[in-house]
Amino acid sequence: MDGEDTAELRNPFPSPPSHYTKYTTHNLNLLALFKERASDNPNPNQQELLSDQNDVPDWPLTQLEKPQVDWILEEPDAYYEVYGDRWFVRISLSPDSRAMLRIFQVKETIPSLAESGGNQLYPADPTIDRRPALRSVLRSLLVTYSALTGSLLLPPPTNPEIPPEWQRHVDWINILSQNLMAAANDLRPVQARGHLESMMKRQLDLRREETETLHQKCDALDVKLEELRASVKQMLEDTQILASKDKDAKIQSFNANASNDVTLNDVLTWAEQL
């Protein structure tokens, strides 16, 4: 065994098997085609049946088939174990009474306290409100603890075969504590679902706040752009007005100079004629 396999075995949460990379869409399509073509062939040859396909692997495609769980269902109480935890198999009947088909679902279900062999003091049906029963369990726990503190002051029993009174209180406290812990564990999925819902709502609120901030920034930029456009437009108008005034002044000056020159020439011509 090489070093990587040893490190993998020491890992408490090992990675998936290395052949998980074979479960590609192309290989799964080849497996479906192979099963379709090999339905009437007792000894199918993978390479021959899939000779018209591309990238046919050299390993058997049947390795990609789902594992059979029939051996699990043969047990009286169908279950399987993963990492030391036991999971039970749900068995339900088909709604069609004529067929009477038994539908087996290998689904991860947490066994209740009663199924684990404990003394369950609250309703097993999750649709029933458990709060009254849990309040009674909590009150019984407090009363039993108070009785336990009082029983510690009593003298030990004279008969060694009779258990002391405090032992009875400790056993009852253990049962009550198991019920509280089991009921709390049953609420874990509800708590996780509520926590996930609150996280999604918080993310949605953050995105809405970010979107609102972006809208405000865009509105502020639009106002700035409108101010810049108005300023540029005013500058162009002022420039045109100044250019027009300058042109008019130059024309007036030219006309005035031209008028003065003509008058002087006329005077000189008139003088020469005289």
Tab-separated table of C-alpha atoms in Angstrom:
chain	number	residue	atom	x	y	z
A	1	MET	CA	0.000	0.000	0.000
A	2	ASP	CA	1.462	3.327	-0.989
A	3	GLY	CA	1.583	6.495	1.081
A	4	GLU	CA	-1.496	8.106	-0.497
A	5	ASP	CA	-3.732	5.140	0.325
A	6	THR	CA	-2.448	5.135	3.914
A	7	ALA	CA	-3.166	8.850	4.286
A	8	GLU	CA	-6.620	8.321	2.779
A	9	LEU	CA	-7.454	5.626	5.324
A	10	ARG	CA	-6.332	7.835	8.185
A	11	ASN	CA	-8.610	10.647	7.072
A	12	PRO	CA	-11.819	10.597	9.193
A	13	PHE	CA	-13.766	11.984	6.224
A	14	PRO	CA	-12.231	10.239	3.187
A	15	SER	CA	-12.619	11.541	-0.324
A	16	PRO	CA	-14.912	9.714	-2.763
A	17	PRO	CA	-13.402	6.740	-4.632
A	18	SER	CA	-11.143	7.615	-7.512
A	19	HIS	CA	-13.503	6.063	-10.080
A	20	TYR	CA	-16.064	8.840	-9.528
A	21	THR	CA	-14.420	10.621	-12.476
A	22	LYS	CA	-15.802	7.909	-14.774
A	23	TYR	CA	-19.383	9.056	-14.198
A	24	THR	CA	-19.425	11.490	-17.113
A	25	THR	CA	-22.412	12.261	-19.304
A	26	HIS	CA	-20.741	10.601	-22.275
A	27	ASN	CA	-20.037	7.379	-20.372
A	28	LEU	CA	-23.547	7.251	-18.933
A	29	ASN	CA	-25.012	7.676	-22.418
A	30	LEU	CA	-22.758	4.851	-23.635
A	31	LEU	CA	-23.969	2.668	-20.767
A	32	ALA	CA	-27.616	3.278	-21.675
A	33	LEU	CA	-26.894	2.500	-25.322
A	34	PHE	CA	-24.952	-0.627	-24.388
A	35	LYS	CA	-27.780	-1.936	-22.191
A	36	GLU	CA	-30.281	-1.257	-24.966
A	37	ARG	CA	-28.244	-3.118	-27.581
A	38	ALA	CA	-27.262	-5.971	-25.237
A	39	SER	CA	-30.792	-6.753	-24.102
A	40	ASP	CA	-31.083	-9.746	-26.497
A	41	ASN	CA	-27.452	-10.818	-26.351
A	42	PRO	CA	-26.500	-13.299	-23.584
A	43	ASN	CA	-22.763	-12.581	-23.957
A	44	PRO	CA	-22.509	-8.967	-25.078
A	45	ASN	CA	-19.198	-7.569	-26.250
A	46	GLN	CA	-18.859	-3.928	-25.325
A	47	GLN	CA	-16.386	-3.002	-28.062
A	48	GLU	CA	-18.408	-4.695	-30.803
A	49	LEU	CA	-21.762	-3.287	-29.775
A	50	LEU	CA	-20.362	0.238	-29.454
A	51	SER	CA	-18.020	0.117	-32.441
A	52	ASP	CA	-19.863	3.027	-34.080
A	53	GLN	CA	-19.353	5.274	-31.036
A	54	ASN	CA	-16.404	7.473	-30.150
A	55	ASP	CA	-14.272	7.344	-27.003
A	56	VAL	CA	-15.493	3.959	-25.821
A	57	PRO	CA	-13.533	3.125	-22.616
A	58	ASP	CA	-11.557	-0.095	-22.304
A	59	TRP	CA	-13.046	-0.835	-18.874
A	60	PRO	CA	-16.561	-2.328	-18.609
A	61	LEU	CA	-19.326	0.251	-18.569
A	62	THR	CA	-21.340	-1.944	-16.205
A	63	GLN	CA	-19.212	-0.532	-13.388
A	64	LEU	CA	-21.312	2.626	-13.631
A	65	GLU	CA	-24.549	0.851	-12.700
A	66	LYS	CA	-26.094	1.662	-9.346
A	67	PRO	CA	-25.396	-0.864	-6.575
A	68	GLN	CA	-28.121	-3.348	-5.739
A	69	VAL	CA	-29.761	-3.024	-2.321
A	70	ASP	CA	-31.785	-6.220	-2.403
A	71	TRP	CA	-29.564	-7.776	0.232
A	72	ILE	CA	-30.492	-4.934	2.589
A	73	LEU	CA	-34.201	-5.508	2.059
A	74	GLU	CA	-33.898	-9.169	3.003
A	75	GLU	CA	-33.363	-8.226	6.651
A	76	PRO	CA	-36.398	-8.212	8.986
A	77	ASP	CA	-35.694	-4.597	9.923
A	78	ALA	CA	-34.012	-3.278	6.802
A	79	TYR	CA	-31.135	-0.955	7.645
A	80	TYR	CA	-27.567	-0.156	6.704
A	81	GLU	CA	-24.688	1.435	8.584
A	82	VAL	CA	-22.462	4.307	7.524
A	83	TYR	CA	-19.599	5.505	9.737
A	84	GLY	CA	-21.107	3.695	12.701
A	85	ASP	CA	-24.588	5.271	12.308
A	86	ARG	CA	-27.545	3.045	11.508
A	87	TRP	CA	-30.052	4.154	8.860
A	88	PHE	CA	-33.358	2.396	8.324
A	89	VAL	CA	-35.097	1.624	5.036
A	90	ARG	CA	-38.629	2.851	4.556
A	91	ILE	CA	-41.146	0.363	3.139
A	92	SER	CA	-44.439	1.651	1.728
A	93	LEU	CA	-47.281	0.067	-0.260
A	94	SER	CA	-48.400	1.155	-3.677
A	95	PRO	CA	-51.690	3.118	-3.747
A	96	ASP	CA	-52.961	0.608	-6.298
A	97	SER	CA	-54.420	-2.125	-4.066
A	98	ARG	CA	-54.702	-4.560	-6.985
A	99	ALA	CA	-50.963	-4.575	-7.644
A	100	MET	CA	-49.932	-4.506	-3.962
A	101	LEU	CA	-46.424	-3.469	-4.881
A	102	ARG	CA	-43.988	-2.861	-2.073
A	103	ILE	CA	-41.918	0.239	-2.705
A	104	PHE	CA	-38.564	0.195	-0.943
A	105	GLN	CA	-36.844	3.501	-0.365
A	106	VAL	CA	-33.315	3.541	0.919
A	107	LYS	CA	-33.561	6.908	2.603
A	108	GLU	CA	-31.620	8.328	5.489
A	109	THR	CA	-34.016	8.472	8.438
A	110	ILE	CA	-33.010	9.203	11.985
A	111	PRO	CA	-34.529	6.622	14.343
A	112	SER	CA	-36.685	7.977	17.126
A	113	LEU	CA	-35.962	7.455	20.794
A	114	ALA	CA	-38.577	4.696	21.000
A	115	GLU	CA	-37.088	2.914	17.972
A	116	SER	CA	-33.669	3.077	19.626
A	117	GLY	CA	-35.015	1.294	22.702
A	118	GLY	CA	-35.539	4.334	24.928
A	119	ASN	CA	-38.546	5.459	26.940
A	120	GLN	CA	-40.085	8.191	24.799
A	121	LEU	CA	-42.328	10.578	26.740
A	122	TYR	CA	-43.391	12.931	23.913
A	123	PRO	CA	-45.556	12.221	20.827
A	124	ALA	CA	-43.782	10.439	17.998
A	125	ASP	CA	-45.893	12.163	15.333
A	126	PRO	CA	-44.036	15.356	14.312
A	127	THR	CA	-47.319	17.046	13.371
A	128	ILE	CA	-48.463	17.013	17.009
A	129	ASP	CA	-47.412	19.902	19.215
A	130	ARG	CA	-44.736	18.593	21.563
A	131	ARG	CA	-44.421	21.666	23.729
A	132	PRO	CA	-46.897	20.544	26.454
A	133	ALA	CA	-45.148	17.185	26.778
A	134	LEU	CA	-41.694	18.792	26.865
A	135	ARG	CA	-42.835	21.265	29.521
A	136	SER	CA	-44.005	18.338	31.630
A	137	VAL	CA	-40.655	16.623	31.089
A	138	LEU	CA	-38.814	19.770	32.158
A	139	ARG	CA	-40.945	20.173	35.280
A	140	SER	CA	-40.418	16.500	36.138
A	141	LEU	CA	-36.683	16.975	35.678
A	142	LEU	CA	-36.619	19.912	38.100
A	143	VAL	CA	-38.755	18.085	40.676
A	144	THR	CA	-36.628	14.949	40.405
A	145	TYR	CA	-33.445	16.945	40.819
A	146	SER	CA	-34.874	18.548	43.943
A	147	ALA	CA	-35.812	15.105	45.280
A	148	LEU	CA	-32.341	13.850	44.444
A	149	THR	CA	-30.705	16.538	46.572
A	150	GLY	CA	-32.980	15.546	49.458
A	151	SER	CA	-32.319	11.825	49.054
A	152	LEU	CA	-28.583	12.376	49.398
A	153	LEU	CA	-29.142	13.258	53.066
A	154	LEU	CA	-30.891	9.950	53.799
A	155	PRO	CA	-28.945	7.106	55.452
A	156	PRO	CA	-27.929	4.212	53.208
A	157	PRO	CA	-30.357	1.276	53.030
A	158	THR	CA	-29.791	-1.567	55.413
A	159	ASN	CA	-30.505	-4.183	52.758
A	160	PRO	CA	-27.784	-4.106	50.070
A	161	GLU	CA	-30.128	-5.724	47.559
A	162	ILE	CA	-32.453	-2.717	47.665
A	163	PRO	CA	-31.061	0.128	45.518
A	164	PRO	CA	-30.805	3.483	47.253
A	165	GLU	CA	-33.421	6.125	46.596
A	166	TRP	CA	-30.973	8.463	44.899
A	167	GLN	CA	-30.266	5.782	42.304
A	168	ARG	CA	-33.936	5.777	41.293
A	169	HIS	CA	-33.863	9.561	40.893
A	170	VAL	CA	-30.672	9.403	38.822
A	171	ASP	CA	-32.190	6.798	36.494
A	172	TRP	CA	-35.307	8.914	36.045
A	173	ILE	CA	-33.220	12.043	35.387
A	174	ASN	CA	-31.335	10.080	32.752
A	175	ILE	CA	-34.598	9.135	31.009
A	176	LEU	CA	-35.884	12.729	31.131
A	177	SER	CA	-32.602	14.068	29.779
A	178	GLN	CA	-32.682	11.567	26.931
A	179	ASN	CA	-36.163	12.789	25.967
A	180	LEU	CA	-35.069	16.422	25.981
A	181	MET	CA	-32.009	15.650	23.893
A	182	ALA	CA	-33.948	13.472	21.439
A	183	ALA	CA	-36.640	16.132	21.021
A	184	ALA	CA	-33.962	18.765	20.446
A	185	ASN	CA	-32.260	16.574	17.850
A	186	ASP	CA	-35.576	16.114	16.056
A	187	LEU	CA	-35.735	19.891	15.701
A	188	ARG	CA	-32.292	20.090	14.077
A	189	PRO	CA	-33.670	19.929	10.506
A	190	VAL	CA	-36.253	22.591	11.348
A	191	GLN	CA	-33.558	24.755	12.909
A	192	ALA	CA	-31.263	24.272	9.918
A	193	ARG	CA	-34.092	25.114	7.520
A	194	GLY	CA	-34.954	28.236	9.524
A	195	HIS	CA	-31.304	29.269	9.671
A	196	LEU	CA	-30.941	28.778	5.929
A	197	GLU	CA	-34.100	30.783	5.322
A	198	SER	CA	-32.811	33.642	7.493
A	199	MET	CA	-29.466	33.567	5.664
A	200	MET	CA	-31.213	33.752	2.288
A	201	LYS	CA	-33.396	36.628	3.490
A	202	ARG	CA	-30.302	38.454	4.758
A	203	GLN	CA	-28.560	37.957	1.418
A	204	LEU	CA	-31.653	39.217	-0.371
A	205	ASP	CA	-31.779	42.293	1.886
A	206	LEU	CA	-28.083	42.977	1.263
A	207	ARG	CA	-28.573	42.736	-2.486
A	208	ARG	CA	-31.542	45.066	-2.283
A	209	GLU	CA	-29.487	47.555	-0.270
A	210	GLU	CA	-26.624	47.320	-2.771
A	211	THR	CA	-29.072	47.779	-5.654
A	212	GLU	CA	-30.611	50.810	-3.951
A	213	THR	CA	-27.145	52.290	-3.398
A	214	LEU	CA	-26.301	51.751	-7.076
A	215	HIS	CA	-29.545	53.452	-8.110
A	216	GLN	CA	-28.739	56.419	-5.895
A	217	LYS	CA	-25.232	56.662	-7.359
A	218	CYS	CA	-26.658	56.479	-10.876
A	219	ASP	CA	-29.196	59.195	-10.077
A	220	ALA	CA	-26.425	61.409	-8.675
A	221	LEU	CA	-24.319	60.823	-11.813
A	222	ASP	CA	-27.303	61.673	-14.014
A	223	VAL	CA	-27.724	64.972	-12.158
A	224	LYS	CA	-24.007	65.744	-12.577
A	225	LEU	CA	-24.170	64.937	-16.282
A	226	GLU	CA	-27.197	67.195	-16.746
A	227	GLU	CA	-25.354	70.014	-14.970
A	228	LEU	CA	-22.300	69.484	-17.185
A	229	ARG	CA	-24.452	69.459	-20.329
A	230	ALA	CA	-26.161	72.677	-19.251
A	231	SER	CA	-22.811	74.289	-18.451
A	232	VAL	CA	-21.324	73.301	-21.815
A	233	LYS	CA	-24.429	74.513	-23.624
A	234	GLN	CA	-24.255	77.875	-21.819
A	235	MET	CA	-20.573	78.200	-22.638
A	236	LEU	CA	-21.264	77.545	-26.335
A	237	GLU	CA	-24.059	80.104	-26.360
A	238	ASP	CA	-21.838	82.694	-24.656
A	239	THR	CA	-19.063	81.963	-27.138
A	240	GLN	CA	-21.428	82.396	-30.080
A	241	ILE	CA	-22.756	85.658	-28.643
A	242	LEU	CA	-19.236	87.015	-28.134
A	243	ALA	CA	-18.225	85.911	-31.615
A	244	SER	CA	-21.314	87.570	-33.093
A	245	LYS	CA	-20.654	90.812	-31.208
A	246	ASP	CA	-17.007	90.816	-32.283
A	247	LYS	CA	-18.032	90.248	-35.896
A	248	ASP	CA	-20.572	93.086	-35.764
A	249	ALA	CA	-17.973	95.400	-34.252
A	250	LYS	CA	-15.473	94.543	-36.978
A	251	ILE	CA	-18.099	95.117	-39.683
A	252	GLN	CA	-19.061	98.483	-38.212
A	253	SER	CA	-15.421	99.516	-37.951
A	254	PHE	CA	-14.772	98.449	-41.543
A	255	ASN	CA	-17.826	100.293	-42.762
A	256	ALA	CA	-16.816	103.391	-40.849
A	257	ASN	CA	-13.310	103.304	-42.248
A	258	ALA	CA	-14.602	102.657	-45.719
A	259	SER	CA	-17.074	105.556	-45.415
A	260	ASN	CA	-14.331	107.980	-44.289
A	261	ASP	CA	-12.023	106.996	-47.200
A	262	VAL	CA	-14.709	107.538	-49.827
A	263	THR	CA	-15.554	110.947	-48.457
A	264	LEU	CA	-11.893	112.082	-48.527
A	265	ASN	CA	-11.434	110.899	-52.127
A	266	ASP	CA	-14.549	112.660	-53.151
A	267	VAL	CA	-13.248	115.854	-51.560
A	268	LEU	CA	-9.858	115.597	-53.321
A	269	THR	CA	-11.499	114.893	-56.674
A	270	TRP	CA	-13.752	117.821	-56.205
A	271	ALA	CA	-10.773	120.008	-55.299
A	272	GLU	CA	-8.845	119.033	-58.407
A	273	GLN	CA	-11.808	119.747	-60.583
A	274	LEU	CA	-11.979	123.203	-59.205
